[in-house]
Short mmCIF file of C-alpha atoms in Angstrom, two decimals:
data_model
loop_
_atom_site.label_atom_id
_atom_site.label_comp_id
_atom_site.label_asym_id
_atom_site.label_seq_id
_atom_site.Cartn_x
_atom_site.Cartn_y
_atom_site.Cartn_z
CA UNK A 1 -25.57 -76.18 27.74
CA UNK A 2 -28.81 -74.98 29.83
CA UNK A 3 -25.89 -74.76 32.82
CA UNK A 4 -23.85 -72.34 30.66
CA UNK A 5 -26.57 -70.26 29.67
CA UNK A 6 -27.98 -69.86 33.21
CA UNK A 7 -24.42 -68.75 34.20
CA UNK A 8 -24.01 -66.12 31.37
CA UNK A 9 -27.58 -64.48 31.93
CA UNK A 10 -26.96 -64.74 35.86
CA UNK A 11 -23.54 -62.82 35.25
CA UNK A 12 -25.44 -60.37 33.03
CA UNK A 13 -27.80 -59.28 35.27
CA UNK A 14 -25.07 -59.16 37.96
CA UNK A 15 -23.08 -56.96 35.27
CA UNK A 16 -26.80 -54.75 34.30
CA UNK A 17 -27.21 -54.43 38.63
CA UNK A 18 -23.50 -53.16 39.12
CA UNK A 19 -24.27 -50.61 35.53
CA UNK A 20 -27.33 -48.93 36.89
CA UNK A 21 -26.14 -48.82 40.15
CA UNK A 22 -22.55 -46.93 38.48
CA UNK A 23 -25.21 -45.02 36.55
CA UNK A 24 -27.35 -43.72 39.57
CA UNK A 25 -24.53 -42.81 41.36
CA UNK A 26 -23.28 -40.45 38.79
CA UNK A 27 -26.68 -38.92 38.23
CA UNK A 28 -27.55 -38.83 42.12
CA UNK A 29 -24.47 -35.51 41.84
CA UNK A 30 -26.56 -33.98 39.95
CA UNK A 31 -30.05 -34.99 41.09
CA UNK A 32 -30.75 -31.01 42.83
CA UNK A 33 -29.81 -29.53 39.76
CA UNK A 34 -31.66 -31.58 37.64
CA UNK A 35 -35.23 -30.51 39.97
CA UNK A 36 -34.10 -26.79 39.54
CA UNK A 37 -34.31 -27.09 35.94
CA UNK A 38 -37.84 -29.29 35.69
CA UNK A 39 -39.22 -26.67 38.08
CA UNK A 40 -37.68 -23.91 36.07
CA UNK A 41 -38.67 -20.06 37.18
CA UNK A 42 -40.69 -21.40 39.82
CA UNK A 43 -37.63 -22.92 41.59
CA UNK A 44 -37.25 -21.96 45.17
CA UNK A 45 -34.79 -23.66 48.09
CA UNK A 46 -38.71 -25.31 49.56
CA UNK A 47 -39.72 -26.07 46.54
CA UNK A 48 -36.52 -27.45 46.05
CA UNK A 49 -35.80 -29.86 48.72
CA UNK A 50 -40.08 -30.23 48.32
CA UNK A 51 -39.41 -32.08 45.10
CA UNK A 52 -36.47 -34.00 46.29
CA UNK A 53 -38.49 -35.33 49.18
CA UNK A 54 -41.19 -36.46 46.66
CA UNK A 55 -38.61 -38.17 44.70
CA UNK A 56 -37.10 -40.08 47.73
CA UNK A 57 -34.07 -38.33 46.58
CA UNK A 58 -33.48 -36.80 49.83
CA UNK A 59 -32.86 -40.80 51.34
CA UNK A 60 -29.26 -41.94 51.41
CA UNK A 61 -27.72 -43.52 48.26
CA UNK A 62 -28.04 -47.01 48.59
CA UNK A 63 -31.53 -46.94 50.28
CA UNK A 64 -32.18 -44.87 46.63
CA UNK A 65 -31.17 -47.34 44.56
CA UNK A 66 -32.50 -50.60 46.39
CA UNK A 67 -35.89 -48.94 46.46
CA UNK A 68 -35.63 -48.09 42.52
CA UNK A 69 -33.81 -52.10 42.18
CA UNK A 70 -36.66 -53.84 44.19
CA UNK A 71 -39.02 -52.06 41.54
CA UNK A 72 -36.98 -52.99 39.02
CA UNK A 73 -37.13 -56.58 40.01
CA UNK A 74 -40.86 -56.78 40.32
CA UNK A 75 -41.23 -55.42 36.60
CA UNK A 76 -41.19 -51.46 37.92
CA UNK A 77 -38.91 -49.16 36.51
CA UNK A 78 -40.86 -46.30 37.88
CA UNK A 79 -42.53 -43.59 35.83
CA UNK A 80 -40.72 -40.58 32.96
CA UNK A 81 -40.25 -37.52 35.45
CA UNK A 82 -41.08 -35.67 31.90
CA UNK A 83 -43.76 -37.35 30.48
CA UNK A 84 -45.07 -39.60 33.30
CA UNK A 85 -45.16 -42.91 30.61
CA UNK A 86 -44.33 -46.11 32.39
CA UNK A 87 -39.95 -46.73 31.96
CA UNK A 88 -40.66 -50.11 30.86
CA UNK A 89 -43.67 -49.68 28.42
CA UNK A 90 -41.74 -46.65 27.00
CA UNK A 91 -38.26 -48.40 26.77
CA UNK A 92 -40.02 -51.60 24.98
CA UNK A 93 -42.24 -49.55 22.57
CA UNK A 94 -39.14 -47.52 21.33
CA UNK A 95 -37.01 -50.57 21.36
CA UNK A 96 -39.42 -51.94 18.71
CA UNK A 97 -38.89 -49.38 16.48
CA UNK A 98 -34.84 -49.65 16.60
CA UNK A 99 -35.14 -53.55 16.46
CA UNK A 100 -37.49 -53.32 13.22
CA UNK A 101 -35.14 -51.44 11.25
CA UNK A 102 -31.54 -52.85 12.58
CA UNK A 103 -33.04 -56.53 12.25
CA UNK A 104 -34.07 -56.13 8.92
CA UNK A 105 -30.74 -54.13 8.30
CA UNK A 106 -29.20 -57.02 9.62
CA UNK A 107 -30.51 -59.73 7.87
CA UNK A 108 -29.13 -57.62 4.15
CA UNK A 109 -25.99 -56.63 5.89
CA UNK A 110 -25.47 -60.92 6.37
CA UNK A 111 -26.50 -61.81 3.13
CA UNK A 112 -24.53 -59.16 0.84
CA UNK A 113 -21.65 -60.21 3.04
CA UNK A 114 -21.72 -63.59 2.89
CA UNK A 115 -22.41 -63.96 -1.27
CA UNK A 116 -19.79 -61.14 -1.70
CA UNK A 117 -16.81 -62.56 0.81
CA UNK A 118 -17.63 -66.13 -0.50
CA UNK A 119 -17.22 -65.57 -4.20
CA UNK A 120 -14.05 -62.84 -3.87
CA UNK A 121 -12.30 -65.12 -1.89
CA UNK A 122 -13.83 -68.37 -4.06
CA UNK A 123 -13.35 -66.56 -7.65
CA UNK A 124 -10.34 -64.07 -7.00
CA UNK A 125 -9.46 -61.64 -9.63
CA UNK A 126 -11.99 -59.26 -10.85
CA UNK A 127 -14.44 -60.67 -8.17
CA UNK A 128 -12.24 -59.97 -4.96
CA UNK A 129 -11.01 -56.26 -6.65
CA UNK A 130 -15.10 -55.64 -7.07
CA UNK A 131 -15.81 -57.18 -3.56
CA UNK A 132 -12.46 -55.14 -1.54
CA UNK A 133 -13.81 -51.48 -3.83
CA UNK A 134 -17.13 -51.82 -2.27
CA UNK A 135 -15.82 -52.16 1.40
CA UNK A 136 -13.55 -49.58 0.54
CA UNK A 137 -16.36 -47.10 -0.65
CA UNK A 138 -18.88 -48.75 2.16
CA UNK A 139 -15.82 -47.32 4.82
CA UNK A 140 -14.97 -43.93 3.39
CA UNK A 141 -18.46 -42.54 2.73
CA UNK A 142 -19.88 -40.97 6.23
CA UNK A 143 -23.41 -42.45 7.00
CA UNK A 144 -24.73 -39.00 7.75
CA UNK A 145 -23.78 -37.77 4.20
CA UNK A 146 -25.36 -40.90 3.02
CA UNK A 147 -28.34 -40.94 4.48
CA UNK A 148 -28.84 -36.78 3.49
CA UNK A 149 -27.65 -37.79 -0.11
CA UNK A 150 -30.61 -40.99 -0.29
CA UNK A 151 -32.83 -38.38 1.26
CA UNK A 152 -32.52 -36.02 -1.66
CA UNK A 153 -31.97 -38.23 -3.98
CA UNK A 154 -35.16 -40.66 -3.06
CA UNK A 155 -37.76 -38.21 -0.98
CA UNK A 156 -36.93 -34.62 -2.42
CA UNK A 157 -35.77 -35.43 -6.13
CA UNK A 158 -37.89 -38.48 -6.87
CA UNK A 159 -40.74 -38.51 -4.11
CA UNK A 160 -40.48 -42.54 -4.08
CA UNK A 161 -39.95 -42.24 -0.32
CA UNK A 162 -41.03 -40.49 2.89
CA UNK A 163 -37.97 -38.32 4.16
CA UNK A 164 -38.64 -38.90 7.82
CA UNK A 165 -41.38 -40.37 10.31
CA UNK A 166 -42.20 -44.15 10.97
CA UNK A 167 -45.25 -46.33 10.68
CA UNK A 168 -45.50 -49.42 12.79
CA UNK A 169 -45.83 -52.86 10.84
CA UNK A 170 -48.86 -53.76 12.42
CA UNK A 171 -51.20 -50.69 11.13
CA UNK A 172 -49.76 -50.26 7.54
CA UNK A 173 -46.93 -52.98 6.57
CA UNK A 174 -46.25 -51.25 3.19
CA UNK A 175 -45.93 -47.50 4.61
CA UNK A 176 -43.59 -49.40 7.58
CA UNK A 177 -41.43 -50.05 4.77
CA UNK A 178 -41.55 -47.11 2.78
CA UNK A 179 -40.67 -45.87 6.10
CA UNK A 180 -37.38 -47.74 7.18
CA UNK A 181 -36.33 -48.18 3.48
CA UNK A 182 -33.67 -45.03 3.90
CA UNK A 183 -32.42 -46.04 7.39
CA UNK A 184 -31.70 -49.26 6.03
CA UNK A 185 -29.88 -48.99 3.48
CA UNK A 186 -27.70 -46.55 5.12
CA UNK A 187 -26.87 -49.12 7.96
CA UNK A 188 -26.73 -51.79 5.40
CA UNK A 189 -23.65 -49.99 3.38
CA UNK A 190 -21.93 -49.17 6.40
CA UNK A 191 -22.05 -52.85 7.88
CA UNK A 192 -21.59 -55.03 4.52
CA UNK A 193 -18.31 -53.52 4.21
CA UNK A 194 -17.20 -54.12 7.62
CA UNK A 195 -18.49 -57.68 7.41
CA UNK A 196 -17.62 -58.47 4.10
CA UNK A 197 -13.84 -57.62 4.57
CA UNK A 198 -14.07 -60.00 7.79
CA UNK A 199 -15.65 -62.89 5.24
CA UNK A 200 -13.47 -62.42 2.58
CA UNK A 201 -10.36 -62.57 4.64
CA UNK A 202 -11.54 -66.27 6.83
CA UNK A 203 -12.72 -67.29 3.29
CA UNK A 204 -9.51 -66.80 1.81
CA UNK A 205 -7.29 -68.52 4.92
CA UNK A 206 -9.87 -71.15 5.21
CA UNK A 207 -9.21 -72.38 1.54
CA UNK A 208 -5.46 -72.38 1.61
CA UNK A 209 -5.64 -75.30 4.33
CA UNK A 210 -4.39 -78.92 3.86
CA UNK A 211 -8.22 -80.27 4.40
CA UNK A 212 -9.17 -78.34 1.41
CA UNK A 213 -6.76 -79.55 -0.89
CA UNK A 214 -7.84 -82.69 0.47
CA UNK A 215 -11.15 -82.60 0.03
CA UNK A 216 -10.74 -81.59 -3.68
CA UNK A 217 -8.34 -84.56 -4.67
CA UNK A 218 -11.19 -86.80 -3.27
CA UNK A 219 -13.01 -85.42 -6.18
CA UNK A 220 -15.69 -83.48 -3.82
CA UNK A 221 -17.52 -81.07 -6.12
CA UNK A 222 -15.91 -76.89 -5.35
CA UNK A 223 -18.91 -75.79 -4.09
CA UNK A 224 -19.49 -78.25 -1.88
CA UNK A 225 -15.88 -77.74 -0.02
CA UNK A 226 -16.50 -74.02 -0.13
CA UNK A 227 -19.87 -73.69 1.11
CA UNK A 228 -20.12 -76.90 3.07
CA UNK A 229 -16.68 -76.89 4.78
CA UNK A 230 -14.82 -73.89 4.27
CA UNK A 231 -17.85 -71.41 5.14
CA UNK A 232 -18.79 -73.69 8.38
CA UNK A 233 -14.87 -73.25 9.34
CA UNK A 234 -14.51 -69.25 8.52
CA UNK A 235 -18.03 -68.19 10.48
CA UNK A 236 -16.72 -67.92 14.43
CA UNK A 237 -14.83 -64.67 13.18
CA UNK A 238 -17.00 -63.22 10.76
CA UNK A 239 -19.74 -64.07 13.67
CA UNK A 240 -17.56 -62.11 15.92
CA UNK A 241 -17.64 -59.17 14.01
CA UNK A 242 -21.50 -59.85 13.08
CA UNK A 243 -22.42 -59.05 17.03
CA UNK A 244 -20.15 -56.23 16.94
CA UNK A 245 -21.78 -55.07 14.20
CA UNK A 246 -25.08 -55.55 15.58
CA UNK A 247 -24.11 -53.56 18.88
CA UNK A 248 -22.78 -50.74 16.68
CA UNK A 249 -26.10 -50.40 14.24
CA UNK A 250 -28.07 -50.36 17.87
CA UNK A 251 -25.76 -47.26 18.81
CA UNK A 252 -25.89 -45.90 15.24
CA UNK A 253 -29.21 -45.77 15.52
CA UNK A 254 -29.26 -42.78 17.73
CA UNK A 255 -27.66 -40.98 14.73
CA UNK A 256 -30.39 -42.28 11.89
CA UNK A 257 -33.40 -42.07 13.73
CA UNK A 258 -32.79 -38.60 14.70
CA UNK A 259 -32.00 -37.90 11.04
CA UNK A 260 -34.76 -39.47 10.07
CA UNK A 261 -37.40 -37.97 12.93
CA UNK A 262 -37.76 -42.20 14.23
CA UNK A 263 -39.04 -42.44 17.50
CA UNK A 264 -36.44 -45.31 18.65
CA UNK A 265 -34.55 -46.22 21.58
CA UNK A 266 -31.38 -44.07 20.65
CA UNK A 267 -33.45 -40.90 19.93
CA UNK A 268 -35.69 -41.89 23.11
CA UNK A 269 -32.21 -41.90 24.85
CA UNK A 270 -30.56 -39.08 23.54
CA UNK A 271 -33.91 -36.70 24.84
CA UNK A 272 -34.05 -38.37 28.44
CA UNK A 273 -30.55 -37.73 29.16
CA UNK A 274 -30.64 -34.10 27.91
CA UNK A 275 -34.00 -33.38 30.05
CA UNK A 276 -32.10 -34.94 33.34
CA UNK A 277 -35.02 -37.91 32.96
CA UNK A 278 -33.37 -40.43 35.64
CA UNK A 279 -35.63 -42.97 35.64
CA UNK A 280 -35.77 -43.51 31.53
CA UNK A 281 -32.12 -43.41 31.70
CA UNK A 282 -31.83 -45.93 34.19
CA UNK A 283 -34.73 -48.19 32.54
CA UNK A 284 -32.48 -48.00 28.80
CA UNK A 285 -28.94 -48.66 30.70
CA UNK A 286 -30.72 -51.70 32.31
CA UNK A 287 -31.89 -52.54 28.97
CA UNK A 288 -28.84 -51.88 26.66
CA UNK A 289 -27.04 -54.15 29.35
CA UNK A 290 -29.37 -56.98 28.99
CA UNK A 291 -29.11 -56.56 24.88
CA UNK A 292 -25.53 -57.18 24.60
CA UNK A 293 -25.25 -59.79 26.82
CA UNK A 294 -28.26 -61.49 25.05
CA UNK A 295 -26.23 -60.46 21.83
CA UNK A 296 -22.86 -62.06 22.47
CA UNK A 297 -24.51 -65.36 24.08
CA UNK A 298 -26.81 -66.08 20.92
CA UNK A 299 -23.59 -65.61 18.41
CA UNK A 300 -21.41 -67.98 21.11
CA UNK A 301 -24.24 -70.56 20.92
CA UNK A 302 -24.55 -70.27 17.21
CA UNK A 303 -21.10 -70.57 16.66
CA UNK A 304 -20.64 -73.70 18.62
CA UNK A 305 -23.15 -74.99 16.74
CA UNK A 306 -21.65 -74.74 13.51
CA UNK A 307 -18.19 -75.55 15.06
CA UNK A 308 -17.47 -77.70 17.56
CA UNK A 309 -14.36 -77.40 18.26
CA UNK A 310 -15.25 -74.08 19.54
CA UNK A 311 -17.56 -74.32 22.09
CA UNK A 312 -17.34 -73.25 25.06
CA UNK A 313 -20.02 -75.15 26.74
#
């Protein structure tokens, strides 16, 4: 197993050098007009090819990039042409923010999903109607009307919560969660129905199979068979959909913590790649990279721990 994991985090920091490297490229055709606009009125052809110079943006391509790469590599992602913060201090600060609301989103998102897709597919009958209107409402309501509804509803009408603005765990732990209680609800919604569908359905094939009749003419108690077998059986796909799920929140993000004034890696993202800031956007391409393959390879190991037969290692 350590062989297998060396090989996928090898291969995805082969796949984050080839991204950044795409990345740079496309930026490096706009790298003149990107100076023009930080140096605004006071942009002249000097100043100009002045700046460029400074940059090392005047050096071929690949020379570029290896320079910014060997950086990289020694923990260097080089410095915010906008704000002059450290990439990787900045990147891992905002990163914190995002994580402490989608993990916590997360964990509800799992646990509403699991209790609701277990006992619709378990019960049936009113129980699976209640469980399939919920993921139906949880897919047709837009999270940006959601979150501006709970905003009014919880912060304007009923002043129980802050409508915006974030406070770290570390200095207040109960304003942190007044805090991210909007933004996760609203992710929350939108992923239990996903999730939940995904549950109910590998619940549902899992107990029409032969071992479960089995099981339960061997006199094993119901919920035994259904939380010990079945559920163990039906998790690789609802696991699949779980790290999709958990890549989607991280790119939903952008959306809620704009909406709700966060100062998170999407947000963070969104501003550095409308002020032309190439080294944060190479820093968060390097990182994204890096989270999804660190995403996919904890839900492979996970799964193959609770099934067997599917591992791949």
């Amino acid at each position: 197993m350590i062989g297998y994991v060396a090989r996928r985090l090898g291969a995805g920091l082969v796949l984050a050098v080839l991204m950044t490297f795409i990345t740079y490229w496309l930026l490096s055709l706009s790298f003149r007009d990107i100076v023009t606009t930080n140096l605004s009125s006071a942009a002249t052809n000097e100043s100009v090819d002045r700046r460029l110079a400074e940059l090392g943006w005047d050096l071929p391509l690949p020379v570029q990039y290896f320079k910014w790469l060997f950086g990289a590599i020694n923990g260097d992602f080089g410095r915010s042409l906008i704000t002059s913060e450290p990439v990787m201090s900045a990147v891992l600060t905002r990163l914190t923010v995002t994580l402490s609301v989608v993990l916590v989103a997360l964990l509800f998102t799992v646990t509403i999903s699991v209790v609701l897709g277990v006992w619709a597919a378990a019960r049936g009958g009113f129980a699976d109607r209640l469980s399939q209107g919920l993921s139906l409402i949880g897919h047709l309501v837009p999270g940006l009307l959601l979150a501006i509804g709970l905003v009014y509803l919880f912060a304007v009408q009923m002043k129980l919560l802050p409508a915006g603005g974030y406070t770290p765990f570390a200095e207040d732990p109960v304003r942190w969660l007044r805090s991210i209680t909007i933004p996760v609800i609203v992710l929350v919604i939108g992923g239990a129905a996903n999730i939940t569908a995904q549950v109910r359905g590998s619940m549902v094939d899992e107990l029409s199979r032969d071992y479960v009749r089995t099981l339960r003419t061997r006199g094993i108690p119901v919920q035994s068979v259904v939380l010990k077998h079945a559920l163990r059986n039906a998790s690789g796909p609802a696991l699949t959909v779980l790290s999709l799920e958990f890549i989607q929140m991280l790119g939903g993000a952008l959306i809620i913590e704009n909406v709700f004034a966060l100062p998170g890696y999407g947000s963070f993202t969104f501003i550095a790649s409308l002020q032309g800031d190439v080294p944060v956007i190479l820093g968060v391409a390097f990182f994204g990279v890096l989270m999804v393959i660190a995403i996919n390879l904890v839900v492979d190991l996970i799964n193959g721990w609770l099934n067997p037969k599917a591992r791949i290692y």
